[in-house]
Amino acid sequence: MSHLDLNWLSPVEKRGEYQFKRDDLFAPFNVPLNGGKVRQALDLMTRKLDRIRGDYGGIVCTVSSVHSPQGYLIARCAHSLGLHTVIGVGTSAPAGVAARYPPFRLAVELGAEIVPLAKIGYNSVLQMRLERLANRNKWYPVTFGIASDLAINSRQIANLPRDLDNLVIPCGSGVSATAILRGLAEAARRPKNIYVVQIAGIDRTKVIGHRLPYHFIADKTYSYAKKLELDYEGLELDMIYEAKAFAWLRRERLLGKTCFWVIGNFNRLRSWRIDDIPKVQGKPKIPQVGTPLEPKPSGDGTFWGVRR
């Protein structure tokens, strides 16, 4: 599937007693990056491409915790468009982050630069400090949650079953949930009950801020960092987000026809061993704008490097 096909509708599958909206099947690159976040990032950067190249020197920036795929996700999408990425992280040793965490090593392999912003990883602190650097250096900021105009993901509601009793949506930052609710608000028919399940017990209602009636669940059963392995009828769910929201669904035993929205799955990315990723030779070079480098499968199929 080409990354240009951003309007491709991910399918709805029946597994066991539930329907699943499989947005994790939107996988435009030959690497384990998939789902609505990838679509949203590509849509944002594609629409702003001329401006990023002309006004920001072809450089985008974002913040990422050491456990998040955000930095690599932005770096990979930017790389496909010939852009360079700066990733702000809460650390005093950026080289150690790249050496220890696979997503950051992968981002550096694409030419991304890691900059320390603080010794602590609170997103609000990192975002504020990155904004200062972005203004000073003329980088284009891609915010946490990858907020765009949301329409590209709102359209994904088009093939939901029309007779749903329940729709369950996992929630992290709340941006993906907002896009889905916006699409549902404009639909002729919608599920009788909509549940937005925040997987770490954080109130995201102000972020979502939607008039469409829905149930917001701040589930505190698991901490954000807890990895929950969950496979349902052969479908492996993301250990940080979807698995926890689905565990809530199973506990609640909702009655009627229920659909679970799979926003994405980054388990393979998180599970890569650092030794499987080639070490960086010298200082990464900024890709030439307009000539994106495409991934090339390795011989054993366990890692996709970059054709240099």
Coordinates of C-alpha atoms in Angstrom, one line a residue:
M1 CA 0.0 0.0 0.0
S2 CA 1.4 3.4 -0.9
H3 CA 1.6 6.1 1.7
L4 CA -0.2 8.3 -0.8
D5 CA -3.4 6.3 -0.3
L6 CA -4.3 8.0 2.9
N7 CA -8.0 7.6 2.3
W8 CA -7.9 3.8 2.2
L9 CA -10.5 2.5 4.6
S10 CA -9.1 0.0 7.0
P11 CA -11.4 -3.1 7.3
V12 CA -13.7 -4.2 10.0
E13 CA -13.2 -7.8 11.0
K14 CA -15.3 -10.2 13.0
R15 CA -13.3 -12.2 15.6
G16 CA -15.0 -14.2 18.3
E17 CA -17.8 -12.2 19.8
Y18 CA -16.5 -8.8 18.7
Q19 CA -16.0 -6.7 15.6
F20 CA -12.6 -5.0 15.2
K21 CA -11.9 -1.9 13.2
R22 CA -8.3 -2.8 12.0
D23 CA -6.6 0.6 11.6
D24 CA -3.4 -1.3 12.4
L25 CA -3.5 -2.7 8.9
F26 CA -2.6 0.7 7.5
A27 CA 1.1 0.0 7.2
P28 CA 2.6 2.2 4.4
F29 CA 6.3 1.4 5.1
N30 CA 8.2 -1.9 5.2
V31 CA 8.8 -1.4 8.9
P32 CA 6.6 -2.1 11.9
L33 CA 4.9 1.3 11.9
N34 CA 1.1 1.3 11.4
G35 CA -2.2 2.8 12.2
G36 CA -4.0 6.1 12.5
K37 CA -1.0 7.9 14.0
V38 CA 1.1 7.2 10.9
R39 CA -1.8 8.3 8.6
Q40 CA -2.2 11.5 10.6
A41 CA 1.5 12.3 10.6
L42 CA 1.8 11.7 6.8
D43 CA -1.3 13.8 6.2
L44 CA 0.0 16.7 8.3
M45 CA 3.5 16.7 6.7
T46 CA 2.2 16.2 3.1
R47 CA -0.2 19.1 3.4
K48 CA 2.4 21.4 4.9
L49 CA 5.3 20.1 2.8
D50 CA 5.9 23.2 0.7
R51 CA 5.8 25.4 3.9
I52 CA 8.2 23.0 5.8
R53 CA 10.6 23.1 2.9
G54 CA 10.4 26.8 2.3
D55 CA 10.0 28.3 5.7
Y56 CA 11.6 25.7 8.0
G57 CA 14.5 24.4 5.9
G58 CA 13.0 21.0 5.6
I59 CA 13.3 20.3 9.3
V60 CA 10.5 19.0 11.6
C61 CA 10.8 18.4 15.3
T62 CA 8.8 16.5 18.0
V63 CA 9.2 15.3 21.5
S64 CA 9.2 11.7 22.6
S65 CA 9.5 9.7 25.8
V66 CA 12.1 6.9 25.8
H67 CA 9.3 4.3 25.8
S68 CA 7.3 5.9 23.0
P69 CA 7.5 5.2 19.2
Q70 CA 6.6 8.9 18.6
G71 CA 10.1 10.0 17.6
Y72 CA 10.7 7.2 15.1
L73 CA 7.2 7.5 13.7
I74 CA 7.8 11.2 12.9
A75 CA 11.3 10.5 11.6
R76 CA 10.1 7.7 9.3
C77 CA 7.2 9.7 7.9
A78 CA 9.4 12.8 7.5
H79 CA 12.2 10.7 5.9
S80 CA 9.8 9.4 3.2
L81 CA 9.1 13.0 2.2
G82 CA 12.8 14.0 2.2
L83 CA 12.6 15.9 5.5
H84 CA 15.0 15.9 8.5
T85 CA 13.8 15.3 12.1
V86 CA 14.9 16.6 15.4
I87 CA 13.6 14.6 18.4
G88 CA 13.5 16.2 21.9
V89 CA 13.8 13.8 24.8
G90 CA 14.0 14.0 28.6
T91 CA 17.6 13.0 29.1
S92 CA 21.1 14.4 29.7
A93 CA 22.7 11.7 27.6
P94 CA 21.2 11.5 24.1
A95 CA 23.9 9.1 22.9
G96 CA 22.8 6.7 25.6
V97 CA 19.1 6.9 24.5
A98 CA 20.1 5.9 20.9
A99 CA 22.2 3.1 22.2
R100 CA 19.6 1.7 24.5
Y101 CA 16.2 2.2 22.9
P102 CA 15.5 0.6 19.5
P103 CA 13.0 3.4 18.2
F104 CA 15.6 6.0 18.8
R105 CA 18.4 4.0 17.2
L106 CA 16.2 3.5 14.2
A107 CA 15.4 7.2 14.1
V108 CA 19.1 8.1 14.2
E109 CA 19.7 5.6 11.3
L110 CA 17.4 7.7 9.3
G111 CA 19.4 10.8 10.0
A112 CA 17.3 12.1 12.9
E113 CA 19.0 14.2 15.6
I114 CA 18.3 13.6 19.3
V115 CA 18.5 16.7 21.5
P116 CA 18.3 16.7 25.4
L117 CA 15.6 19.0 26.7
A118 CA 15.4 18.2 30.4
K119 CA 16.5 15.5 32.9
I120 CA 12.9 14.5 33.4
G121 CA 10.5 13.2 30.8
Y122 CA 7.3 15.1 31.6
N123 CA 5.6 15.8 28.2
S124 CA 4.5 19.3 29.1
V125 CA 8.0 20.4 30.1
L126 CA 9.6 18.8 27.0
Q127 CA 7.0 20.4 24.7
M128 CA 7.5 23.8 26.1
R129 CA 11.3 23.6 25.8
L130 CA 11.1 22.2 22.3
E131 CA 8.8 25.1 21.2
R132 CA 11.5 27.5 22.3
L133 CA 14.2 25.7 20.3
A134 CA 11.9 25.4 17.3
N135 CA 11.2 29.1 17.3
R136 CA 14.9 29.9 17.7
N137 CA 16.0 27.5 15.0
K138 CA 13.0 27.6 12.6
W139 CA 12.0 24.0 12.9
Y140 CA 8.4 22.9 12.2
P141 CA 6.9 21.4 15.3
V142 CA 4.8 18.2 15.2
T143 CA 3.1 18.1 18.6
F144 CA 2.5 15.2 20.9
G145 CA -0.5 13.2 19.6
I146 CA 0.2 14.5 16.1
A147 CA -2.7 16.9 15.9
S148 CA -3.7 17.8 12.4
D149 CA -7.1 18.9 11.1
L150 CA -8.2 15.3 12.1
A151 CA -10.3 14.9 9.0
I152 CA -8.1 12.2 7.5
N153 CA -8.9 9.8 10.4
S154 CA -12.5 11.0 10.9
R155 CA -13.3 9.5 7.5
Q156 CA -12.4 6.0 8.8
I157 CA -15.9 5.8 10.4
A158 CA -17.4 5.3 6.9
N159 CA -17.3 1.5 7.0
L160 CA -18.3 0.9 10.6
P161 CA -21.4 -1.5 10.9
R162 CA -24.6 0.6 11.0
D163 CA -26.2 -1.5 13.7
L164 CA -23.6 -1.3 16.5
D165 CA -24.7 -1.2 20.1
N166 CA -21.2 -0.3 21.4
L167 CA -18.0 1.2 20.0
V168 CA -14.9 1.1 22.3
I169 CA -12.0 3.4 21.5
P170 CA -8.6 3.2 23.2
C171 CA -7.3 6.6 24.4
G172 CA -3.8 7.9 25.1
S173 CA -3.4 11.6 24.3
G174 CA -7.0 11.8 23.1
V175 CA -6.3 13.1 19.6
S176 CA -7.2 9.9 17.7
A177 CA -10.4 9.6 19.8
T178 CA -11.3 13.2 19.0
A179 CA -10.9 12.4 15.2
I180 CA -13.2 9.4 15.5
L181 CA -15.8 11.2 17.5
R182 CA -15.8 14.1 15.0
G183 CA -16.5 11.7 12.2
L184 CA -19.3 10.0 14.1
A185 CA -20.9 13.4 14.9
E186 CA -21.3 14.0 11.2
A187 CA -22.6 10.4 10.4
A188 CA -26.2 9.7 9.6
R189 CA -26.2 6.8 12.1
R190 CA -23.8 6.0 14.9
P191 CA -23.4 3.4 17.7
K192 CA -25.9 3.5 20.5
N193 CA -23.0 3.7 23.1
I194 CA -19.5 5.1 22.5
Y195 CA -16.8 4.4 25.1
V196 CA -13.5 6.2 25.2
V197 CA -11.2 4.2 27.5
Q198 CA -8.1 6.2 28.7
I199 CA -5.6 3.5 29.5
A200 CA -3.7 5.3 32.4
G201 CA -6.6 6.9 34.2
I202 CA -5.9 10.4 32.9
D203 CA -8.8 12.8 32.2
R204 CA -8.7 13.7 28.5
T205 CA -12.1 15.2 28.3
K206 CA -10.8 18.7 27.8
V207 CA -8.6 17.5 24.9
I208 CA -11.5 15.6 23.3
G209 CA -14.0 18.4 24.1
H210 CA -16.8 17.0 22.0
R211 CA -20.6 17.6 22.3
L212 CA -21.4 14.1 20.9
P213 CA -22.6 12.0 23.8
Y214 CA -20.0 9.4 24.9
H215 CA -18.8 7.7 28.0
F216 CA -15.3 8.6 29.1
I217 CA -13.6 5.9 31.1
A218 CA -10.4 6.8 33.1
D219 CA -9.2 3.2 33.7
K220 CA -6.5 3.0 36.4
T221 CA -6.1 -0.7 36.4
Y222 CA -2.7 -0.5 34.8
S223 CA 0.0 2.1 34.7
Y224 CA 1.0 3.6 31.4
A225 CA 4.4 1.9 31.4
K226 CA 2.9 -1.6 32.2
K227 CA 3.1 -3.9 29.2
L228 CA 0.0 -6.1 29.0
E229 CA 0.3 -9.1 26.6
L230 CA -3.1 -9.9 25.2
D231 CA -4.1 -12.0 22.2
Y232 CA -7.7 -12.4 21.3
E233 CA -8.7 -15.0 18.7
G234 CA -5.3 -14.7 17.0
L235 CA -5.3 -10.9 17.1
E236 CA -2.3 -9.5 19.1
L237 CA -3.1 -6.1 20.6
D238 CA -0.7 -3.3 21.4
M239 CA 0.7 -3.9 24.9
I240 CA 0.5 -0.2 26.0
Y241 CA -2.8 0.9 24.6
E242 CA -5.2 -1.5 22.9
A243 CA -4.6 -4.5 25.3
K244 CA -5.6 -2.4 28.3
A245 CA -8.7 -0.9 26.7
F246 CA -9.7 -4.4 25.5
A247 CA -9.2 -5.8 29.0
W248 CA -11.6 -3.2 30.3
L249 CA -14.1 -4.2 27.6
R250 CA -13.8 -7.9 28.6
R251 CA -14.4 -7.0 32.3
E252 CA -17.4 -4.9 31.5
R253 CA -19.2 -7.6 29.5
L254 CA -21.0 -5.0 27.3
L255 CA -24.3 -6.3 25.9
G256 CA -25.1 -6.3 22.2
K257 CA -23.0 -5.9 19.0
T258 CA -19.7 -4.4 19.9
C259 CA -16.8 -3.0 17.8
F260 CA -13.3 -2.4 19.2
W261 CA -11.2 0.2 17.4
V262 CA -7.6 -0.9 16.9
I263 CA -5.8 2.4 16.4
G264 CA -2.4 0.8 15.9
N265 CA 0.1 -1.8 17.1
F266 CA 3.8 -1.0 17.9
N267 CA 4.7 -4.3 19.7
R268 CA 7.2 -5.4 17.0
L269 CA 8.9 -2.0 17.2
R270 CA 9.2 -2.2 21.0
S271 CA 10.4 -5.8 20.9
W272 CA 13.4 -5.3 18.6
R273 CA 16.7 -6.1 20.2
I274 CA 19.1 -3.3 20.2
D275 CA 21.8 -5.7 18.9
D276 CA 19.7 -6.3 15.7
I277 CA 20.0 -2.7 14.7
P278 CA 23.2 -1.6 12.9
K279 CA 25.3 0.9 14.7
V280 CA 25.6 4.4 13.4
Q281 CA 28.8 5.1 11.6
G282 CA 29.8 8.7 12.1
K283 CA 27.5 11.7 12.3
P284 CA 24.2 11.1 10.5
K285 CA 23.8 13.2 7.3
I286 CA 20.7 15.3 6.6
P287 CA 18.8 13.7 3.7
Q288 CA 18.7 15.8 0.6
V289 CA 15.2 17.4 0.4
G290 CA 13.2 15.9 -2.4
T291 CA 15.1 12.7 -2.7
P292 CA 13.7 10.4 0.1
L293 CA 15.5 7.2 0.9
E294 CA 13.3 4.1 0.9
P295 CA 13.8 1.1 3.3
K296 CA 15.5 -2.0 2.1
P297 CA 14.8 -5.4 3.7
S298 CA 17.8 -7.1 5.2
G299 CA 18.7 -10.7 4.4
D300 CA 17.2 -12.3 7.4
G301 CA 14.1 -10.2 7.4
T302 CA 14.5 -9.0 11.0
F303 CA 15.5 -5.5 10.3
W304 CA 14.9 -2.9 7.6
G305 CA 17.9 -0.6 7.2
V306 CA 18.4 2.3 4.9
R307 CA 19.9 2.2 1.4
R308 CA 22.8 4.6 1.5

